[in-house]
Amino acid sequence: MTFILTAVLVLGATGLILGLVLYAVSRKFKVEEDPRVGQITELLPGANCGGCGFPGCAAFAAACVKADSMEGLKCSACKSEVMQQIAAITGHAVEVGVEKVAVVRCAGSCANRPGLRIYDGARSCAAAALMNGGATGCFFGCLGCGDCVKACKFEAIQMDPETGLPVVDQDKCTACGACVKACPRMIIELRNKNKLDRRVYVSCVNKDKGPVAKKACEVGCIGCGKCVKACPFEAITLENNLAYIDFEKCRLCRKCVDECPQHSITAVNFPPKKVVEPQPQVEAPVADAAPQETESTENK
């Protein structure tokens, strides 16, 4: 009995001493957190998507508080009103940037890009890219395994079962860039939303020569350069057999769309163009020459 009591007392004393030591250490190394960090964290979506460049929303909030200005600090998932509130908490001004949206630069649907082989590996774009390049003859386009869907924290991108391509919901997309990083083929790009959410872009990233690209996909860019010549704003460049539209220079005139023989250029949220029907030509009446002939006969 004495032995048990002694063990209990020793263990109790040891626990008490260790508790006091831990308390002293916690008091000595206690880190005071700025209350503004918590206020900013409550305003953030809490998705921890990493679009801001920080590992999570709490880290972004701490960076906002410590920074001398809001330059370079932007939560892509927050609207401009929320960023204004965050700026008010920190006491700094914030610049309202241009809203962006994710764009899938591949039109290689099941109909346009027929399958040549069966991919029976892991259901992952990253794995398919390392194995045999997917099931089609295009080694640049979408692999269709949905890594971008898994990466999106806002359910803004889904796979279309008919086309086999990802579709972005522009109302849900926050331009966090998670899908861009997840795509091994780099077919997803963040582009300006522009007025009325209108966009013009080349739906192809194939850098093969024209005949090879056309054989792999019916709507693949063949690098003919007709769109470059048609653009009056010098917004289109041609490099490595592939055309690219600079969204900063593009004025959405859509002249390139009409010139593309492959229909590789996509125009989003535009009204249909008006078809101008040719006016029927009215033939001029032919003068009657009979009276002149009669007069000449009488004179004879």
mmCIF file of C-alpha atoms in Angstrom:
data_model
loop_
_atom_site.group_PDB
_atom_site.id
_atom_site.type_symbol
_atom_site.label_atom_id
_atom_site.label_comp_id
_atom_site.label_asym_id
_atom_site.label_seq_id
_atom_site.Cartn_x
_atom_site.Cartn_y
_atom_site.Cartn_z
ATOM 1 C CA MET A 1 0.000 0.000 0.000
ATOM 2 C CA THR A 2 2.856 2.377 0.876
ATOM 3 C CA PHE A 3 4.516 1.569 -2.454
ATOM 4 C CA ILE A 4 1.369 2.466 -4.429
ATOM 5 C CA LEU A 5 0.890 5.692 -2.487
ATOM 6 C CA THR A 6 4.504 6.673 -3.072
ATOM 7 C CA ALA A 7 4.160 6.036 -6.837
ATOM 8 C CA VAL A 8 1.023 8.150 -7.008
ATOM 9 C CA LEU A 9 2.702 11.018 -5.179
ATOM 10 C CA VAL A 10 5.780 10.848 -7.393
ATOM 11 C CA LEU A 11 3.700 10.823 -10.575
ATOM 12 C CA GLY A 12 1.535 13.652 -9.288
ATOM 13 C CA ALA A 13 4.551 15.764 -8.360
ATOM 14 C CA THR A 14 6.163 15.066 -11.734
ATOM 15 C CA GLY A 15 3.005 16.069 -13.588
ATOM 16 C CA LEU A 16 2.729 19.256 -11.525
ATOM 17 C CA ILE A 17 6.330 20.230 -12.187
ATOM 18 C CA LEU A 18 6.016 19.553 -15.935
ATOM 19 C CA GLY A 19 2.792 21.539 -16.042
ATOM 20 C CA LEU A 20 4.474 24.510 -14.399
ATOM 21 C CA VAL A 21 7.378 24.268 -16.822
ATOM 22 C CA LEU A 22 5.046 24.188 -19.835
ATOM 23 C CA TYR A 23 3.105 27.158 -18.474
ATOM 24 C CA ALA A 24 6.299 29.156 -17.991
ATOM 25 C CA VAL A 25 7.521 28.302 -21.480
ATOM 26 C CA SER A 26 4.191 29.219 -23.077
ATOM 27 C CA ARG A 27 4.176 32.562 -21.268
ATOM 28 C CA LYS A 28 7.741 33.317 -22.270
ATOM 29 C CA PHE A 29 7.332 32.421 -25.944
ATOM 30 C CA LYS A 30 3.732 33.554 -26.345
ATOM 31 C CA VAL A 31 3.090 35.270 -29.675
ATOM 32 C CA GLU A 32 0.561 38.066 -29.639
ATOM 33 C CA GLU A 33 -1.646 37.920 -32.746
ATOM 34 C CA ASP A 34 -2.921 41.114 -34.243
ATOM 35 C CA PRO A 35 -6.738 41.096 -33.926
ATOM 36 C CA ARG A 36 -6.940 42.409 -37.494
ATOM 37 C CA VAL A 37 -5.745 39.021 -38.747
ATOM 38 C CA GLY A 38 -8.897 37.410 -37.388
ATOM 39 C CA GLN A 39 -11.097 40.156 -38.846
ATOM 40 C CA ILE A 40 -9.599 39.702 -42.307
ATOM 41 C CA THR A 41 -9.777 35.906 -42.073
ATOM 42 C CA GLU A 42 -13.515 36.125 -41.424
ATOM 43 C CA LEU A 43 -13.956 38.111 -44.656
ATOM 44 C CA LEU A 44 -12.043 35.560 -46.755
ATOM 45 C CA PRO A 45 -13.828 32.565 -48.325
ATOM 46 C CA GLY A 46 -11.771 30.023 -46.375
ATOM 47 C CA ALA A 47 -11.169 27.823 -49.418
ATOM 48 C CA ASN A 48 -7.380 27.906 -48.993
ATOM 49 C CA CYS A 49 -7.083 27.695 -52.780
ATOM 50 C CA GLY A 50 -3.660 29.312 -52.930
ATOM 51 C CA GLY A 51 -4.643 31.766 -55.653
ATOM 52 C CA CYS A 52 -3.207 34.615 -53.598
ATOM 53 C CA GLY A 53 0.215 32.971 -53.529
ATOM 54 C CA PHE A 54 0.024 32.023 -49.831
ATOM 55 C CA PRO A 55 -0.598 28.553 -48.364
ATOM 56 C CA GLY A 56 -3.955 29.533 -46.912
ATOM 57 C CA CYS A 57 -6.395 32.300 -46.035
ATOM 58 C CA ALA A 58 -4.890 32.830 -42.568
ATOM 59 C CA ALA A 59 -1.428 33.318 -44.068
ATOM 60 C CA PHE A 60 -2.835 35.821 -46.559
ATOM 61 C CA ALA A 61 -4.567 37.728 -43.759
ATOM 62 C CA ALA A 62 -1.321 37.891 -41.770
ATOM 63 C CA ALA A 63 0.535 39.132 -44.836
ATOM 64 C CA CYS A 64 -2.031 41.906 -45.353
ATOM 65 C CA VAL A 65 -1.571 43.104 -41.774
ATOM 66 C CA LYS A 66 2.243 43.022 -41.890
ATOM 67 C CA ALA A 67 2.578 44.631 -45.325
ATOM 68 C CA ASP A 68 3.203 48.353 -45.740
ATOM 69 C CA SER A 69 0.799 48.471 -48.672
ATOM 70 C CA MET A 70 -1.701 46.259 -50.467
ATOM 71 C CA GLU A 71 0.383 46.173 -53.631
ATOM 72 C CA GLY A 72 0.621 42.609 -54.918
ATOM 73 C CA LEU A 73 -1.891 41.325 -52.352
ATOM 74 C CA LYS A 74 -5.110 40.109 -53.930
ATOM 75 C CA CYS A 75 -7.534 37.357 -53.030
ATOM 76 C CA SER A 76 -8.769 36.093 -56.381
ATOM 77 C CA ALA A 77 -11.852 34.581 -54.766
ATOM 78 C CA CYS A 78 -12.937 37.910 -53.243
ATOM 79 C CA LYS A 79 -14.949 40.571 -54.993
ATOM 80 C CA SER A 80 -13.714 44.139 -55.138
ATOM 81 C CA GLU A 81 -16.053 45.120 -52.286
ATOM 82 C CA VAL A 82 -14.434 42.563 -49.969
ATOM 83 C CA MET A 83 -10.945 43.744 -50.902
ATOM 84 C CA GLN A 84 -12.026 47.285 -50.082
ATOM 85 C CA GLN A 85 -13.110 46.091 -46.617
ATOM 86 C CA ILE A 86 -9.780 44.340 -46.096
ATOM 87 C CA ALA A 87 -7.961 47.503 -47.162
ATOM 88 C CA ALA A 88 -10.008 49.528 -44.690
ATOM 89 C CA ILE A 89 -8.993 47.180 -41.862
ATOM 90 C CA THR A 90 -5.302 47.461 -42.728
ATOM 91 C CA GLY A 91 -5.483 51.195 -43.359
ATOM 92 C CA HIS A 92 -4.062 50.871 -46.868
ATOM 93 C CA ALA A 93 -5.533 51.635 -50.265
ATOM 94 C CA VAL A 94 -6.179 48.808 -52.704
ATOM 95 C CA GLU A 95 -6.233 48.911 -56.471
ATOM 96 C CA VAL A 96 -9.188 47.230 -58.139
ATOM 97 C CA GLY A 97 -7.720 44.882 -60.717
ATOM 98 C CA VAL A 98 -9.254 43.511 -63.884
ATOM 99 C CA GLU A 99 -11.448 40.485 -63.291
ATOM 100 C CA LYS A 100 -10.265 37.301 -64.935
ATOM 101 C CA VAL A 101 -11.801 33.939 -65.723
ATOM 102 C CA ALA A 102 -10.399 30.527 -66.600
ATOM 103 C CA VAL A 103 -10.554 29.595 -70.286
ATOM 104 C CA VAL A 104 -10.119 26.090 -71.713
ATOM 105 C CA ARG A 105 -8.018 26.438 -74.864
ATOM 106 C CA CYS A 106 -8.945 23.130 -76.457
ATOM 107 C CA ALA A 107 -11.870 22.311 -78.744
ATOM 108 C CA GLY A 108 -10.825 18.721 -79.311
ATOM 109 C CA SER A 109 -14.143 17.119 -78.471
ATOM 110 C CA CYS A 110 -14.911 13.459 -79.102
ATOM 111 C CA ALA A 111 -16.272 14.397 -82.532
ATOM 112 C CA ASN A 112 -13.347 16.621 -83.527
ATOM 113 C CA ARG A 113 -10.555 14.472 -82.134
ATOM 114 C CA PRO A 114 -11.239 10.737 -82.542
ATOM 115 C CA GLY A 115 -9.612 8.253 -80.219
ATOM 116 C CA LEU A 116 -6.824 6.048 -81.559
ATOM 117 C CA ARG A 117 -6.073 3.903 -78.538
ATOM 118 C CA ILE A 118 -7.496 2.922 -75.168
ATOM 119 C CA TYR A 119 -6.003 4.407 -72.025
ATOM 120 C CA ASP A 120 -6.431 1.958 -69.168
ATOM 121 C CA GLY A 121 -4.257 3.626 -66.542
ATOM 122 C CA ALA A 122 -5.004 5.726 -63.481
ATOM 123 C CA ARG A 123 -7.840 8.203 -63.970
ATOM 124 C CA SER A 124 -5.525 11.186 -63.797
ATOM 125 C CA CYS A 125 -4.374 13.669 -66.413
ATOM 126 C CA ALA A 126 -0.931 13.787 -64.820
ATOM 127 C CA ALA A 127 -0.600 9.997 -65.044
ATOM 128 C CA ALA A 128 -1.945 9.859 -68.610
ATOM 129 C CA ALA A 129 0.505 12.536 -69.726
ATOM 130 C CA LEU A 130 3.399 10.459 -68.381
ATOM 131 C CA MET A 131 2.183 7.154 -69.824
ATOM 132 C CA ASN A 132 1.153 7.253 -73.479
ATOM 133 C CA GLY A 133 -0.215 10.753 -73.869
ATOM 134 C CA GLY A 134 -3.882 9.841 -73.630
ATOM 135 C CA ALA A 135 -6.234 8.131 -76.053
ATOM 136 C CA THR A 136 -6.061 10.502 -79.046
ATOM 137 C CA GLY A 137 -3.467 11.448 -81.635
ATOM 138 C CA CYS A 138 -3.066 14.976 -80.236
ATOM 139 C CA PHE A 139 -0.234 15.227 -77.745
ATOM 140 C CA PHE A 140 -1.119 18.802 -76.773
ATOM 141 C CA GLY A 141 -4.865 18.810 -76.068
ATOM 142 C CA CYS A 142 -7.087 17.914 -73.125
ATOM 143 C CA LEU A 143 -6.623 14.458 -71.616
ATOM 144 C CA GLY A 144 -10.163 14.401 -70.217
ATOM 145 C CA CYS A 145 -9.441 12.847 -66.805
ATOM 146 C CA GLY A 146 -10.661 15.843 -64.806
ATOM 147 C CA ASP A 147 -7.650 16.885 -62.729
ATOM 148 C CA CYS A 148 -8.859 20.466 -63.127
ATOM 149 C CA VAL A 149 -12.254 19.528 -61.690
ATOM 150 C CA LYS A 150 -10.643 17.985 -58.613
ATOM 151 C CA ALA A 151 -8.395 21.015 -58.114
ATOM 152 C CA CYS A 152 -11.211 23.593 -58.178
ATOM 153 C CA LYS A 153 -12.404 24.498 -54.673
ATOM 154 C CA PHE A 154 -15.413 26.416 -55.969
ATOM 155 C CA GLU A 155 -17.039 23.770 -58.214
ATOM 156 C CA ALA A 156 -16.630 26.147 -61.126
ATOM 157 C CA ILE A 157 -15.408 23.568 -63.643
ATOM 158 C CA GLN A 158 -17.036 20.307 -64.705
ATOM 159 C CA MET A 159 -16.428 17.712 -67.399
ATOM 160 C CA ASP A 160 -18.927 17.614 -70.260
ATOM 161 C CA PRO A 161 -19.837 13.944 -70.827
ATOM 162 C CA GLU A 162 -20.694 14.562 -74.496
ATOM 163 C CA THR A 163 -17.559 16.418 -75.566
ATOM 164 C CA GLY A 164 -15.168 15.011 -72.962
ATOM 165 C CA LEU A 165 -13.868 18.529 -72.290
ATOM 166 C CA PRO A 166 -13.962 20.662 -69.128
ATOM 167 C CA VAL A 167 -16.497 23.485 -69.027
ATOM 168 C CA VAL A 168 -15.965 26.571 -66.856
ATOM 169 C CA ASP A 169 -18.877 28.239 -65.090
ATOM 170 C CA GLN A 170 -17.898 31.901 -65.430
ATOM 171 C CA ASP A 171 -20.231 32.923 -62.609
ATOM 172 C CA LYS A 172 -18.529 30.586 -60.122
ATOM 173 C CA CYS A 173 -14.960 30.931 -61.362
ATOM 174 C CA THR A 174 -12.782 33.084 -59.099
ATOM 175 C CA ALA A 175 -9.639 32.917 -61.256
ATOM 176 C CA CYS A 176 -7.684 31.357 -58.401
ATOM 177 C CA GLY A 177 -5.529 29.491 -60.914
ATOM 178 C CA ALA A 178 -5.802 26.068 -59.264
ATOM 179 C CA CYS A 179 -7.035 24.459 -62.488
ATOM 180 C CA VAL A 180 -4.225 26.120 -64.428
ATOM 181 C CA LYS A 181 -1.633 24.518 -62.161
ATOM 182 C CA ALA A 182 -3.381 21.136 -62.204
ATOM 183 C CA CYS A 183 -3.447 20.781 -66.005
ATOM 184 C CA PRO A 184 -0.315 18.985 -67.274
ATOM 185 C CA ARG A 185 -1.030 20.080 -70.850
ATOM 186 C CA MET A 186 -1.360 23.765 -69.856
ATOM 187 C CA ILE A 187 -4.533 24.243 -71.894
ATOM 188 C CA ILE A 188 -6.261 26.352 -69.222
ATOM 189 C CA GLU A 189 -5.468 30.049 -69.107
ATOM 190 C CA LEU A 190 -6.687 33.020 -67.082
ATOM 191 C CA ARG A 191 -7.958 35.765 -69.383
ATOM 192 C CA ASN A 192 -9.722 39.088 -68.869
ATOM 193 C CA LYS A 193 -13.489 38.882 -68.556
ATOM 194 C CA ASN A 194 -13.922 42.067 -70.595
ATOM 195 C CA LYS A 195 -17.164 43.943 -71.077
ATOM 196 C CA LEU A 196 -20.249 41.720 -71.058
ATOM 197 C CA ASP A 197 -17.952 38.739 -70.355
ATOM 198 C CA ARG A 198 -16.955 38.541 -74.017
ATOM 199 C CA ARG A 199 -13.758 36.765 -75.034
ATOM 200 C CA VAL A 200 -11.979 35.735 -78.223
ATOM 201 C CA TYR A 201 -9.224 33.136 -78.064
ATOM 202 C CA VAL A 202 -7.594 30.318 -80.022
ATOM 203 C CA SER A 203 -9.013 27.010 -78.802
ATOM 204 C CA CYS A 204 -5.864 25.058 -79.559
ATOM 205 C CA VAL A 205 -2.362 24.665 -78.149
ATOM 206 C CA ASN A 206 -1.037 22.209 -80.745
ATOM 207 C CA LYS A 207 2.417 23.237 -81.943
ATOM 208 C CA ASP A 208 2.758 20.565 -84.611
ATOM 209 C CA LYS A 209 2.941 21.534 -88.261
ATOM 210 C CA GLY A 210 -0.309 22.122 -90.123
ATOM 211 C CA PRO A 211 -0.878 18.692 -91.699
ATOM 212 C CA VAL A 212 -0.056 16.865 -88.462
ATOM 213 C CA ALA A 213 -2.274 19.131 -86.357
ATOM 214 C CA LYS A 214 -5.161 18.856 -88.821
ATOM 215 C CA LYS A 215 -4.919 15.072 -88.862
ATOM 216 C CA ALA A 216 -5.009 14.929 -85.060
ATOM 217 C CA CYS A 217 -7.967 17.317 -84.680
ATOM 218 C CA GLU A 218 -10.461 18.706 -87.180
ATOM 219 C CA VAL A 219 -10.441 22.118 -85.495
ATOM 220 C CA GLY A 220 -6.749 22.282 -84.640
ATOM 221 C CA CYS A 221 -4.729 25.381 -85.511
ATOM 222 C CA ILE A 222 -2.620 24.757 -88.632
ATOM 223 C CA GLY A 223 -0.530 27.929 -88.334
ATOM 224 C CA CYS A 224 -1.688 29.397 -91.660
ATOM 225 C CA GLY A 225 -1.431 32.963 -90.341
ATOM 226 C CA LYS A 226 -4.662 34.227 -91.905
ATOM 227 C CA CYS A 227 -5.878 35.466 -88.518
ATOM 228 C CA VAL A 228 -2.636 37.428 -88.046
ATOM 229 C CA LYS A 229 -3.170 39.274 -91.321
ATOM 230 C CA ALA A 230 -6.851 39.895 -90.568
ATOM 231 C CA CYS A 231 -6.314 41.489 -87.143
ATOM 232 C CA PRO A 232 -6.207 45.313 -87.417
ATOM 233 C CA PHE A 233 -4.862 45.707 -83.884
ATOM 234 C CA GLU A 234 -1.782 43.437 -84.104
ATOM 235 C CA ALA A 235 -3.193 41.348 -81.263
ATOM 236 C CA ILE A 236 -2.388 37.974 -82.842
ATOM 237 C CA THR A 237 1.035 36.408 -83.088
ATOM 238 C CA LEU A 238 2.144 33.185 -84.755
ATOM 239 C CA GLU A 239 4.890 31.162 -83.106
ATOM 240 C CA ASN A 240 5.777 27.478 -83.357
ATOM 241 C CA ASN A 241 2.927 26.838 -85.822
ATOM 242 C CA LEU A 242 0.391 28.168 -83.321
ATOM 243 C CA ALA A 243 -1.608 31.406 -83.257
ATOM 244 C CA TYR A 244 -2.162 33.259 -79.983
ATOM 245 C CA ILE A 245 -4.467 36.195 -79.259
ATOM 246 C CA ASP A 246 -3.178 38.749 -76.748
ATOM 247 C CA PHE A 247 -6.239 39.609 -74.653
ATOM 248 C CA GLU A 248 -4.672 42.934 -73.659
ATOM 249 C CA LYS A 249 -4.551 44.090 -77.291
ATOM 250 C CA CYS A 250 -7.659 42.348 -78.628
ATOM 251 C CA ARG A 251 -10.606 44.682 -79.330
ATOM 252 C CA LEU A 252 -13.098 41.846 -79.884
ATOM 253 C CA CYS A 253 -13.766 42.741 -83.515
ATOM 254 C CA ARG A 254 -13.975 39.026 -84.451
ATOM 255 C CA LYS A 255 -12.409 39.485 -87.889
ATOM 256 C CA CYS A 256 -10.040 36.640 -87.069
ATOM 257 C CA VAL A 257 -12.991 34.329 -86.370
ATOM 258 C CA ASP A 258 -14.273 34.759 -89.919
ATOM 259 C CA GLU A 259 -10.834 34.255 -91.451
ATOM 260 C CA CYS A 260 -9.878 31.037 -89.637
ATOM 261 C CA PRO A 261 -10.341 28.113 -92.055
ATOM 262 C CA GLN A 262 -10.154 25.584 -89.202
ATOM 263 C CA HIS A 263 -12.692 27.290 -86.920
ATOM 264 C CA SER A 264 -10.035 27.167 -84.209
ATOM 265 C CA ILE A 265 -10.925 30.594 -82.792
ATOM 266 C CA THR A 266 -13.694 30.763 -80.210
ATOM 267 C CA ALA A 267 -15.840 33.832 -79.530
ATOM 268 C CA VAL A 268 -17.784 33.726 -76.250
ATOM 269 C CA ASN A 269 -20.963 35.626 -75.289
ATOM 270 C CA PHE A 270 -21.354 37.468 -78.603
ATOM 271 C CA PRO A 271 -24.720 37.919 -80.280
ATOM 272 C CA PRO A 272 -25.065 36.203 -83.656
ATOM 273 C CA LYS A 273 -23.880 38.291 -86.542
ATOM 274 C CA LYS A 274 -26.536 39.768 -88.770
ATOM 275 C CA VAL A 275 -26.632 38.194 -92.209
ATOM 276 C CA VAL A 276 -26.912 40.895 -94.845
ATOM 277 C CA GLU A 277 -28.893 39.552 -97.767
ATOM 278 C CA PRO A 278 -27.837 40.873 -101.185
ATOM 279 C CA GLN A 279 -30.311 43.284 -102.754
ATOM 280 C CA PRO A 280 -31.862 42.060 -106.027
ATOM 281 C CA GLN A 281 -30.536 43.938 -109.043
ATOM 282 C CA VAL A 282 -33.156 45.850 -111.010
ATOM 283 C CA GLU A 283 -32.532 45.819 -114.747
ATOM 284 C CA ALA A 284 -32.805 49.165 -116.499
ATOM 285 C CA PRO A 285 -35.687 49.370 -119.009
ATOM 286 C CA VAL A 286 -34.633 48.953 -122.642
ATOM 287 C CA ALA A 287 -35.679 51.854 -124.888
ATOM 288 C CA ASP A 288 -38.019 50.984 -127.775
ATOM 289 C CA ALA A 289 -36.230 51.595 -131.066
ATOM 290 C CA ALA A 290 -39.262 50.869 -133.278
ATOM 291 C CA PRO A 291 -40.418 54.507 -133.751
ATOM 292 C CA GLN A 292 -36.992 55.521 -135.041
ATOM 293 C CA GLU A 293 -37.075 52.765 -137.629
ATOM 294 C CA THR A 294 -40.535 53.883 -138.812
ATOM 295 C CA GLU A 295 -39.412 57.488 -139.115
ATOM 296 C CA SER A 296 -36.373 56.565 -141.130
ATOM 297 C CA THR A 297 -38.563 54.503 -143.492
ATOM 298 C CA GLU A 298 -40.923 57.432 -144.099
ATOM 299 C CA ASN A 299 -38.018 59.758 -144.887
ATOM 300 C CA LYS A 300 -36.869 57.373 -147.540
#
